[in-house]
CSV table of C-alpha atoms and ligand atoms in Angstrom, one decimal:
chain,number,residue,atom,x,y,z
M,1,MET,CA,0.0,0.0,0.0
M,2,LEU,CA,1.4,3.4,-0.9
M,3,GLY,CA,0.1,5.9,1.6
M,4,GLY,CA,-2.1,3.5,3.6
M,5,ASP,CA,-5.6,4.5,4.5
M,6,ARG,CA,-5.3,7.1,7.2
M,7,SER,CA,-8.8,8.4,6.9
M,8,ASP,CA,-9.3,7.8,10.7
M,9,SER,CA,-6.0,9.6,11.7
M,10,PRO,CA,-6.1,13.0,13.3
M,11,PRO,CA,-4.7,15.9,11.2
M,12,ASN,CA,-0.9,16.0,11.3
M,13,THR,CA,0.4,18.6,13.7
M,14,ALA,CA,4.1,18.5,13.0
M,15,LYS,CA,6.1,21.6,13.4
M,16,TYR,CA,7.7,23.0,10.2
M,17,THR,CA,10.9,24.8,9.3
M,18,GLU,CA,10.2,27.3,6.5
M,19,LEU,CA,13.2,27.7,4.3
M,20,GLU,CA,12.6,29.7,1.0
M,21,GLY,CA,9.2,28.1,0.6
M,22,GLU,CA,10.6,24.6,1.5
M,23,THR,CA,9.0,22.8,4.4
M,24,MET,CA,10.6,19.9,6.2
M,25,THR,CA,9.5,18.1,9.3
M,26,GLN,CA,12.2,18.1,11.9
M,27,HIS,CA,11.4,15.2,14.1
M,28,SER,CA,11.3,11.9,12.2
M,29,THR,CA,14.1,9.4,12.7
M,30,GLY,CA,12.3,6.7,10.6
M,31,LEU,CA,14.0,4.9,7.7
M,32,ARG,CA,14.8,7.0,4.6
M,33,SER,CA,15.8,5.7,1.2
M,34,LEU,CA,16.4,6.7,-2.4
M,35,MET,CA,16.5,4.7,-5.6
M,36,SER,CA,17.8,5.6,-9.0
M,37,PRO,CA,18.7,4.2,-12.4
M,38,GLY,CA,22.2,2.7,-12.8
M,39,ARG,CA,23.2,5.3,-15.4
M,40,TYR,CA,21.5,8.3,-17.1
M,41,VAL,CA,22.8,9.6,-20.4
M,42,GLN,CA,21.3,12.7,-22.1
M,43,GLY,CA,22.2,14.9,-25.0
M,44,ARG,CA,22.1,15.6,-28.7
M,45,GLY,CA,22.8,12.3,-30.6
M,46,ALA,CA,22.8,10.2,-27.4
M,47,LEU,CA,21.1,7.4,-29.4
M,48,THR,CA,24.3,6.8,-31.4
M,49,GLU,CA,25.8,5.5,-28.1
M,50,LEU,CA,23.0,3.1,-27.3
M,51,GLY,CA,24.8,0.0,-28.5
M,52,THR,CA,27.7,0.6,-26.2
M,53,HIS,CA,25.4,0.9,-23.2
M,54,VAL,CA,23.2,-2.1,-24.1
M,55,ALA,CA,26.3,-4.3,-24.7
M,56,ARG,CA,27.3,-3.8,-21.1
M,57,HIS,CA,24.1,-5.6,-20.0
M,58,GLY,CA,23.5,-8.3,-22.6
M,59,GLU,CA,24.2,-9.9,-26.0
M,60,ARG,CA,20.6,-10.6,-27.2
M,61,PRO,CA,18.6,-7.4,-26.8
M,62,LEU,CA,14.9,-7.1,-27.7
M,63,LEU,CA,13.7,-3.6,-28.6
M,64,VAL,CA,10.0,-2.7,-27.8
M,65,ALA,CA,8.6,0.2,-29.8
M,66,ASP,CA,5.5,1.1,-31.8
M,67,ASN,CA,5.9,1.4,-35.6
M,68,GLN,CA,6.1,5.1,-35.7
M,69,VAL,CA,8.9,5.3,-33.1
M,70,ARG,CA,10.7,2.4,-34.8
M,71,GLU,CA,10.7,4.3,-38.1
M,72,LEU,CA,12.1,7.3,-36.4
M,73,THR,CA,14.9,5.5,-34.5
M,74,GLU,CA,15.8,2.3,-36.4
M,75,GLU,CA,18.6,3.7,-38.5
M,76,PRO,CA,20.7,5.1,-35.6
M,77,ILE,CA,19.9,2.1,-33.4
M,78,ARG,CA,21.0,-0.3,-36.2
M,79,THR,CA,24.3,1.6,-36.7
M,80,SER,CA,25.1,1.7,-33.0
M,81,PHE,CA,24.1,-1.9,-32.4
M,82,GLU,CA,26.1,-3.2,-35.4
M,83,ALA,CA,29.2,-1.2,-34.1
M,84,ALA,CA,28.7,-2.9,-30.7
M,85,GLY,CA,28.2,-6.4,-32.3
M,86,LEU,CA,24.5,-6.7,-31.2
M,87,PRO,CA,21.7,-8.1,-33.2
M,88,VAL,CA,18.8,-5.8,-34.0
M,89,LEU,CA,15.4,-7.3,-33.1
M,90,PHE,CA,12.2,-5.2,-32.7
M,91,GLU,CA,8.9,-6.2,-31.2
M,92,THR,CA,5.9,-4.0,-32.0
M,93,PHE,CA,4.3,-2.4,-28.9
M,94,GLY,CA,0.5,-3.0,-28.9
M,95,GLY,CA,-0.4,0.5,-27.6
M,96,VAL,CA,-1.8,0.0,-24.1
M,97,PRO,CA,0.5,-0.7,-21.1
M,98,SER,CA,-1.8,-3.4,-19.7
M,99,ARG,CA,-1.0,-6.6,-17.9
M,100,VAL,CA,-1.9,-8.7,-21.0
M,101,GLU,CA,0.5,-6.6,-23.2
M,102,SER,CA,3.5,-7.0,-20.8
M,103,GLU,CA,2.8,-10.8,-20.6
M,104,ARG,CA,2.9,-10.9,-24.4
M,105,ILE,CA,6.2,-9.0,-24.5
M,106,ALA,CA,7.6,-11.3,-21.8
M,107,ALA,CA,6.7,-14.3,-23.9
M,108,ARG,CA,8.5,-12.8,-26.9
M,109,LEU,CA,11.6,-12.2,-24.7
M,110,ARG,CA,11.5,-15.9,-23.7
M,111,ASP,CA,11.0,-17.0,-27.4
M,112,HIS,CA,14.0,-15.0,-28.5
M,113,GLY,CA,16.2,-15.9,-25.6
M,114,ALA,CA,16.6,-12.2,-25.0
M,115,ASP,CA,18.9,-11.2,-22.1
M,116,VAL,CA,18.1,-7.5,-22.0
M,117,VAL,CA,14.9,-5.5,-22.9
M,118,VAL,CA,15.0,-2.0,-24.4
M,119,GLY,CA,11.8,0.1,-24.2
M,120,VAL,CA,11.8,2.8,-26.9
M,121,GLY,CA,9.2,5.6,-27.1
M,122,GLY,CA,6.9,7.2,-24.5
M,123,GLY,CA,5.9,6.1,-21.0
M,124,ALA,CA,3.6,3.3,-22.2
M,125,PRO,CA,6.1,1.1,-24.1
M,126,ILE,CA,8.8,1.8,-21.6
M,127,ASP,CA,6.6,0.8,-18.6
M,128,THR,CA,5.6,-2.3,-20.5
M,129,ALA,CA,9.2,-3.2,-21.3
M,130,LYS,CA,10.1,-2.8,-17.6
M,131,ALA,CA,7.2,-5.1,-16.6
M,132,ALA,CA,8.2,-7.8,-19.2
M,133,GLY,CA,11.9,-7.5,-18.2
M,134,ASP,CA,11.0,-7.9,-14.5
M,135,ASP,CA,9.0,-11.1,-15.4
M,136,LEU,CA,12.1,-12.6,-16.9
M,137,GLY,CA,14.6,-11.1,-14.5
M,138,VAL,CA,16.6,-9.5,-17.4
M,139,PRO,CA,18.1,-5.9,-17.3
M,140,ARG,CA,15.9,-3.1,-18.6
M,141,ILE,CA,17.0,-0.1,-20.6
M,142,SER,CA,14.8,3.0,-21.2
M,143,VAL,CA,15.1,5.0,-24.4
M,144,PRO,CA,12.6,7.8,-24.2
M,145,THR,CA,12.0,9.5,-27.5
M,146,VAL,CA,9.9,12.3,-25.9
M,147,ALA,CA,10.2,14.1,-22.6
M,148,SER,CA,6.6,13.6,-21.7
M,149,THR,CA,6.8,11.6,-18.4
M,150,ASP,CA,9.2,10.4,-15.8
M,151,ALA,CA,8.5,6.7,-16.4
M,152,PRO,CA,11.9,6.0,-18.0
M,153,THR,CA,13.8,6.2,-14.7
M,154,SER,CA,11.6,4.6,-12.1
M,155,ALA,CA,11.4,1.1,-10.6
M,156,LEU,CA,7.6,0.9,-11.1
M,157,SER,CA,5.1,0.7,-14.0
M,158,VAL,CA,1.7,2.1,-14.1
M,159,VAL,CA,-0.6,-0.7,-15.2
M,160,TYR,CA,-3.8,0.2,-17.2
M,161,THR,CA,-6.8,-1.8,-18.1
M,162,GLU,CA,-7.4,-2.7,-21.7
M,163,ALA,CA,-9.9,0.2,-21.8
M,164,GLY,CA,-7.2,2.7,-20.6
M,165,ALA,CA,-8.2,3.2,-16.9
M,166,PHE,CA,-5.6,3.2,-14.1
M,167,GLU,CA,-5.4,-0.3,-12.6
M,168,SER,CA,-2.4,-0.3,-10.3
M,169,TYR,CA,1.2,0.5,-9.7
M,170,ARG,CA,3.6,-2.4,-10.2
M,171,PHE,CA,6.8,-2.1,-8.2
M,172,TYR,CA,10.2,-3.7,-9.0
M,173,ASP,CA,13.2,-4.2,-6.8
M,174,ARG,CA,15.4,-2.2,-9.1
M,175,ASN,CA,15.3,0.7,-11.6
M,176,PRO,CA,16.2,0.5,-15.2
M,177,ASP,CA,19.9,-0.2,-15.6
M,178,VAL,CA,20.4,2.6,-18.2
M,179,VAL,CA,18.3,5.6,-19.4
M,180,VAL,CA,19.4,7.1,-22.8
M,181,LEU,CA,17.6,10.3,-23.8
M,182,ASP,CA,18.5,11.9,-27.1
M,183,THR,CA,17.5,15.5,-27.0
M,184,GLU,CA,17.4,15.8,-30.8
M,185,LEU,CA,14.4,13.4,-30.7
M,186,VAL,CA,12.8,15.5,-28.0
M,187,ALA,CA,13.2,18.7,-30.1
M,188,LYS,CA,11.8,17.1,-33.2
M,189,ALA,CA,8.8,15.5,-31.5
M,190,PRO,CA,5.5,17.3,-31.4
M,191,THR,CA,5.6,20.0,-28.7
M,192,HIS,CA,2.6,18.7,-26.8
M,193,PHE,CA,4.8,15.8,-25.5
M,194,LEU,CA,7.3,18.3,-23.8
M,195,ILE,CA,4.3,20.3,-22.5
M,196,ALA,CA,2.8,17.2,-20.9
M,197,GLY,CA,6.1,16.3,-19.4
M,198,VAL,CA,6.3,19.8,-17.8
M,199,GLY,CA,2.8,19.1,-16.2
M,200,ASP,CA,4.1,15.8,-14.8
M,201,ALA,CA,7.3,17.3,-13.5
M,202,LEU,CA,5.8,20.4,-11.8
M,203,ALA,CA,3.6,18.1,-9.8
M,204,THR,CA,6.7,16.4,-8.4
M,205,TRP,CA,7.6,19.2,-6.1
M,206,ILE,CA,3.9,20.0,-5.1
M,207,GLU,CA,3.6,16.3,-4.0
M,208,ALA,CA,7.1,15.8,-2.5
M,209,ARG,CA,6.6,19.0,-0.5
M,210,ALA,CA,3.3,17.6,0.9
M,211,VAL,CA,5.0,14.3,1.8
M,212,SER,CA,7.8,16.2,3.6
M,213,ARG,CA,5.2,18.2,5.6
M,214,GLY,CA,3.6,15.1,7.0
M,215,ASP,CA,4.3,11.5,7.8
M,216,GLY,CA,3.8,10.3,4.2
M,217,THR,CA,6.1,7.8,2.5
M,218,THR,CA,7.8,7.7,-0.9
M,219,MET,CA,7.0,5.1,-3.6
M,220,ILE,CA,9.7,3.0,-2.0
M,221,GLY,CA,7.7,2.9,1.2
M,222,ASP,CA,10.2,4.7,3.5
M,223,ARG,CA,10.5,8.4,4.4
M,224,ALA,CA,12.0,10.7,1.8
M,225,THR,CA,15.7,11.5,2.0
M,226,ARG,CA,16.6,15.2,1.8
M,227,ALA,CA,18.1,14.3,-1.6
M,228,GLY,CA,14.8,13.0,-2.9
M,229,THR,CA,12.9,16.1,-1.8
M,230,ALA,CA,15.7,18.5,-3.0
M,231,LEU,CA,15.7,16.9,-6.5
M,232,ALA,CA,11.9,17.5,-6.7
M,233,LYS,CA,12.4,21.1,-5.8
M,234,LEU,CA,15.3,21.4,-8.4
M,235,SER,CA,12.9,20.1,-11.1
M,236,TRP,CA,10.4,22.8,-10.1
M,237,ASP,CA,13.0,25.6,-10.2
M,238,ILE,CA,14.3,24.6,-13.6
M,239,LEU,CA,10.8,24.5,-15.1
M,240,TRP,CA,9.8,27.9,-13.8
M,241,GLU,CA,13.0,29.3,-15.4
M,242,SER,CA,13.1,27.3,-18.6
M,243,ALA,CA,9.8,25.7,-19.5
M,244,LEU,CA,8.5,28.6,-21.7
M,245,PRO,CA,11.7,29.1,-23.7
M,246,ALA,CA,12.0,25.3,-24.1
M,247,VAL,CA,8.5,25.0,-25.5
M,248,ARG,CA,9.2,27.8,-27.9
M,249,ALA,CA,12.5,26.1,-29.0
M,250,VAL,CA,10.8,22.7,-29.5
M,251,GLU,CA,8.1,24.4,-31.6
M,252,HIS,CA,10.9,25.1,-34.0
M,253,ASN,CA,12.7,21.7,-33.5
M,254,LEU,CA,15.7,23.4,-31.8
M,255,VAL,CA,17.9,21.9,-29.1
M,256,THR,CA,18.9,24.7,-26.8
M,257,PRO,CA,20.2,24.8,-23.2
M,258,ALA,CA,16.6,25.4,-22.0
M,259,VAL,CA,15.5,22.2,-23.9
M,260,GLU,CA,18.3,20.2,-22.3
M,261,ALA,CA,17.4,21.6,-18.8
M,262,VAL,CA,13.7,20.8,-19.2
M,263,ALA,CA,14.3,17.4,-20.7
M,264,GLU,CA,16.4,16.6,-17.6
M,265,ALA,CA,13.8,18.0,-15.3
M,266,ASN,CA,10.9,16.1,-16.9
M,267,THR,CA,12.8,12.8,-17.1
M,268,LEU,CA,15.5,12.5,-14.5
M,269,LEU,CA,14.7,14.9,-11.7
M,270,SER,CA,11.0,14.4,-11.8
M,271,GLY,CA,11.6,10.6,-11.9
M,272,LEU,CA,13.9,10.6,-8.9
M,273,GLY,CA,11.8,13.3,-7.2
M,274,PHE,CA,8.5,11.4,-7.4
M,275,GLU,CA,9.9,8.0,-6.6
M,276,SER,CA,12.2,9.0,-3.8
M,277,GLY,CA,10.3,12.2,-2.7
M,278,GLY,CA,6.8,10.7,-2.8
M,279,LEU,CA,3.5,11.3,-4.5
M,280,ALA,CA,0.3,12.8,-2.9
M,281,ALA,CA,-3.0,14.2,-4.3
M,282,ALA,CA,-2.0,15.4,-7.8
M,283,HIS,CA,-1.2,11.8,-9.1
M,284,ALA,CA,-4.1,10.3,-7.1
M,285,ILE,CA,-6.5,12.7,-8.8
M,286,HIS,CA,-4.9,11.9,-12.2
M,287,ASP,CA,-5.6,8.2,-11.4
M,288,GLY,CA,-9.2,9.2,-10.5
M,289,LEU,CA,-9.6,11.1,-13.8
M,290,THR,CA,-8.7,7.9,-15.7
M,291,ALA,CA,-11.7,6.2,-14.2
M,292,VAL,CA,-14.1,8.1,-16.5
M,293,PRO,CA,-13.9,8.0,-20.3
M,294,HIS,CA,-14.2,11.8,-20.7
M,295,THR,CA,-10.5,12.3,-20.0
M,296,HIS,CA,-9.0,9.4,-22.0
M,297,ALA,CA,-7.9,11.7,-24.9
M,298,LEU,CA,-5.6,13.6,-22.5
M,299,ALA,CA,-1.9,12.7,-21.9
M,300,HIS,CA,-0.7,11.7,-18.4
M,301,GLY,CA,0.9,15.1,-17.7
M,302,GLN,CA,-2.2,17.0,-18.8
M,303,LYS,CA,-4.3,15.1,-16.3
M,304,VAL,CA,-1.7,15.5,-13.6
M,305,ASN,CA,-1.8,19.3,-14.0
M,306,ILE,CA,-5.5,19.3,-13.1
M,307,GLY,CA,-4.5,17.1,-10.1
M,308,SER,CA,-1.8,19.7,-9.1
M,309,ILE,CA,-4.3,22.6,-9.1
M,310,ALA,CA,-6.8,20.4,-7.2
M,311,GLN,CA,-4.1,19.5,-4.6
M,312,LEU,CA,-3.2,23.2,-4.1
M,313,VAL,CA,-6.9,23.9,-3.5
M,314,LEU,CA,-7.2,20.9,-1.0
M,315,GLU,CA,-4.1,22.2,0.9
M,316,GLY,CA,-5.6,25.7,1.2
M,317,ALA,CA,-2.5,27.1,-0.5
M,318,PRO,CA,-2.5,30.9,-0.7
M,319,SER,CA,-4.7,32.2,-3.6
M,320,SER,CA,-1.7,34.1,-5.0
M,321,GLU,CA,0.2,30.7,-5.3
M,322,ILE,CA,-2.7,28.9,-6.9
M,323,GLU,CA,-3.4,31.8,-9.4
M,324,GLU,CA,0.3,32.0,-10.3
M,325,PHE,CA,0.5,28.3,-10.9
M,326,ILE,CA,-2.6,28.3,-13.1
M,327,ARG,CA,-1.4,31.3,-15.1
M,328,PHE,CA,2.0,29.8,-15.6
M,329,THR,CA,0.8,26.3,-16.6
M,330,ALA,CA,-1.9,27.8,-19.0
M,331,ARG,CA,0.9,29.8,-20.7
M,332,VAL,CA,3.0,26.6,-21.0
M,333,GLY,CA,-0.1,25.1,-22.8
M,334,LEU,CA,-1.4,22.7,-20.1
M,335,PRO,CA,-5.1,22.3,-19.3
M,336,THR,CA,-6.0,24.3,-16.2
M,337,THR,CA,-9.8,23.7,-16.2
M,338,LEU,CA,-12.2,20.8,-16.1
M,339,THR,CA,-13.5,22.0,-19.4
M,340,GLU,CA,-10.2,21.3,-21.1
M,341,ALA,CA,-10.1,17.9,-19.5
M,342,GLY,CA,-13.5,17.0,-21.1
M,343,LEU,CA,-15.4,17.5,-17.9
M,344,GLY,CA,-16.9,20.9,-18.5
M,345,ASP,CA,-20.5,19.8,-18.1
M,346,ALA,CA,-19.8,16.6,-16.0
M,347,THR,CA,-22.5,15.8,-13.5
M,348,GLU,CA,-21.7,15.5,-9.8
M,349,ASP,CA,-22.0,11.7,-10.3
M,350,VAL,CA,-19.1,11.7,-12.7
M,351,LEU,CA,-17.0,13.9,-10.5
M,352,ARG,CA,-17.9,11.6,-7.6
M,353,THR,CA,-16.6,8.6,-9.6
M,354,VAL,CA,-13.3,10.5,-10.1
M,355,ALA,CA,-13.1,11.4,-6.4
M,356,GLU,CA,-13.9,7.9,-5.2
M,357,ALA,CA,-11.1,6.4,-7.4
M,358,ALA,CA,-8.7,9.2,-6.2
M,359,THR,CA,-9.3,8.4,-2.6
M,360,ALA,CA,-9.1,4.6,-2.8
M,361,PRO,CA,-7.3,3.2,0.3
M,362,SER,CA,-4.2,2.4,-1.7
M,363,GLU,CA,-3.9,5.9,-3.2
M,364,THR,CA,-1.2,8.4,-2.6
M,365,ILE,CA,-3.7,11.1,-1.7
M,366,HIS,CA,-3.4,9.8,1.9
M,367,ASN,CA,0.2,11.1,2.0
M,368,LEU,CA,-1.3,14.5,2.5
M,369,PRO,CA,-0.8,15.5,6.1
M,370,PHE,CA,-4.6,15.8,6.7
M,371,ALA,CA,-7.6,13.5,6.0
M,372,VAL,CA,-9.4,14.0,2.6
M,373,THR,CA,-12.9,12.8,1.8
M,374,VAL,CA,-14.6,12.1,-1.5
M,375,THR,CA,-16.7,15.3,-1.1
M,376,ASP,CA,-13.5,17.3,-0.5
M,377,VAL,CA,-12.1,16.1,-3.8
M,378,VAL,CA,-15.4,16.7,-5.7
M,379,ASP,CA,-15.4,20.3,-4.4
M,380,ALA,CA,-11.7,20.8,-5.1
M,381,LEU,CA,-12.4,19.7,-8.7
M,382,GLY,CA,-15.3,22.2,-8.9
M,383,ALA,CA,-12.9,24.9,-7.6
M,384,VAL,CA,-10.4,24.0,-10.4
M,385,GLU,CA,-13.0,25.0,-13.0
M,386,VAL,CA,-13.9,28.3,-11.4
M,387,LEU,CA,-10.3,29.3,-10.5
M,388,GLY,CA,-9.0,28.1,-13.9
M,389,GLN,CA,-11.5,30.2,-15.9
M,390,GLN,CA,-10.9,33.2,-13.6
M,391,ALA,CA,-7.1,33.1,-13.8
M,392,ARG,CA,-7.4,32.8,-17.6
M,393,ASP,CA,-9.7,35.8,-17.8
M,394,GLU,CA,-7.4,37.9,-15.6
M,395,ALA,CA,-4.3,37.0,-17.6
M,396,GLY,CA,-6.0,37.9,-20.9
M,397,LEU,CA,-5.9,34.3,-22.1
M,398,PRO,CA,-8.8,32.9,-24.1
M,399,ARG,CA,-11.5,31.2,-22.0
M,400,ALA,CA,-11.0,27.4,-21.9
M,401,GLN,CA,-13.5,25.6,-24.1
M,402,ALA,CA,-12.7,22.6,-26.2
M,403,PRO,CA,-10.9,19.6,-24.7
M,404,ILE,CA,-7.2,19.4,-25.7
M,405,SER,CA,-6.8,16.0,-27.3
M,406,HIS,CA,-3.2,14.6,-27.5
M,407,GLY,CA,-3.7,11.1,-26.2
V,1,ZN,ZN1,3.5,11.1,-13.4
């Protein structure tokens, strides 16, 4: 269980030390831990080095990618694998990171006698490759071709139902052995991927901060180390500084220092920060949003942004902080209203379904240092719509209307 069901617990009354907006409890002496991938490699042309990294872990790799990603990456992968004396064998990813799909990939690994699995693409094929690799106990290598989630670095997969709803987290005893991120691919990919990654990575600090304020645990199950919490904060600082220039650069397929910084924040820092700093309400509300079909067209990071705003509301964050966050993420291009998430005219029943899933006993929302009910979440979602529209009006941004669809 991630946060455990603490709905009967009294509100946390720990004393805080305020340090430049950071808040850490002073008193806990419980176990703290941090996990990370074995090696992280990022930069322009990093894909040309992939063979060297894979060869350190096996001789018979299986690459998992959908056809579009394969077309984009096969040539440099083939060149680098041939230079490293590795065979090139692709398996086509089926599209949904479900239990059935990871079992199918595991069977292919077995058939081919593969001794290392390489997930290439977005979070879905990478999470599936991690699951299949764990089934067979072979090393896992992540090759994100977009900077849209922090899945490439973590020792867990998000498992979805065949219909695309959140099913569970699946935990592993180790992280991917290598992560190779080629920023030229990030720059050439459609900009909405980078934007979604910014939404996912901004939540990292909002959630790690909440965990550090209370007695919550990280995804590993222990307390957060100062390192885990600090990496989450570093991700946040980089994004406020560089997200807007990075989005502009990627719109023109350019690799700039801002793109490098945001790619690292979205992939490495957000990954370490969420896994070793802890999740709270933003991701639980994301999971809740997947329980209704209205939101299925949205990317992970887009739904997470709705969750971040809802968490700030639940925490009673200062209105200036909430408004600033909404205005910034709207400028980045993230959805900041229920309307954009496809829930503009959702009935209370629909919002209640979202809130019930978000507050399930195993959910990370119980890492908040106070108890949260289904009704609290329904009302926080209602407030997201009102505050989101108001902040857009005040910032002179167009009123939110049609859902943004970049599944
Ligand atoms: Zn996430």
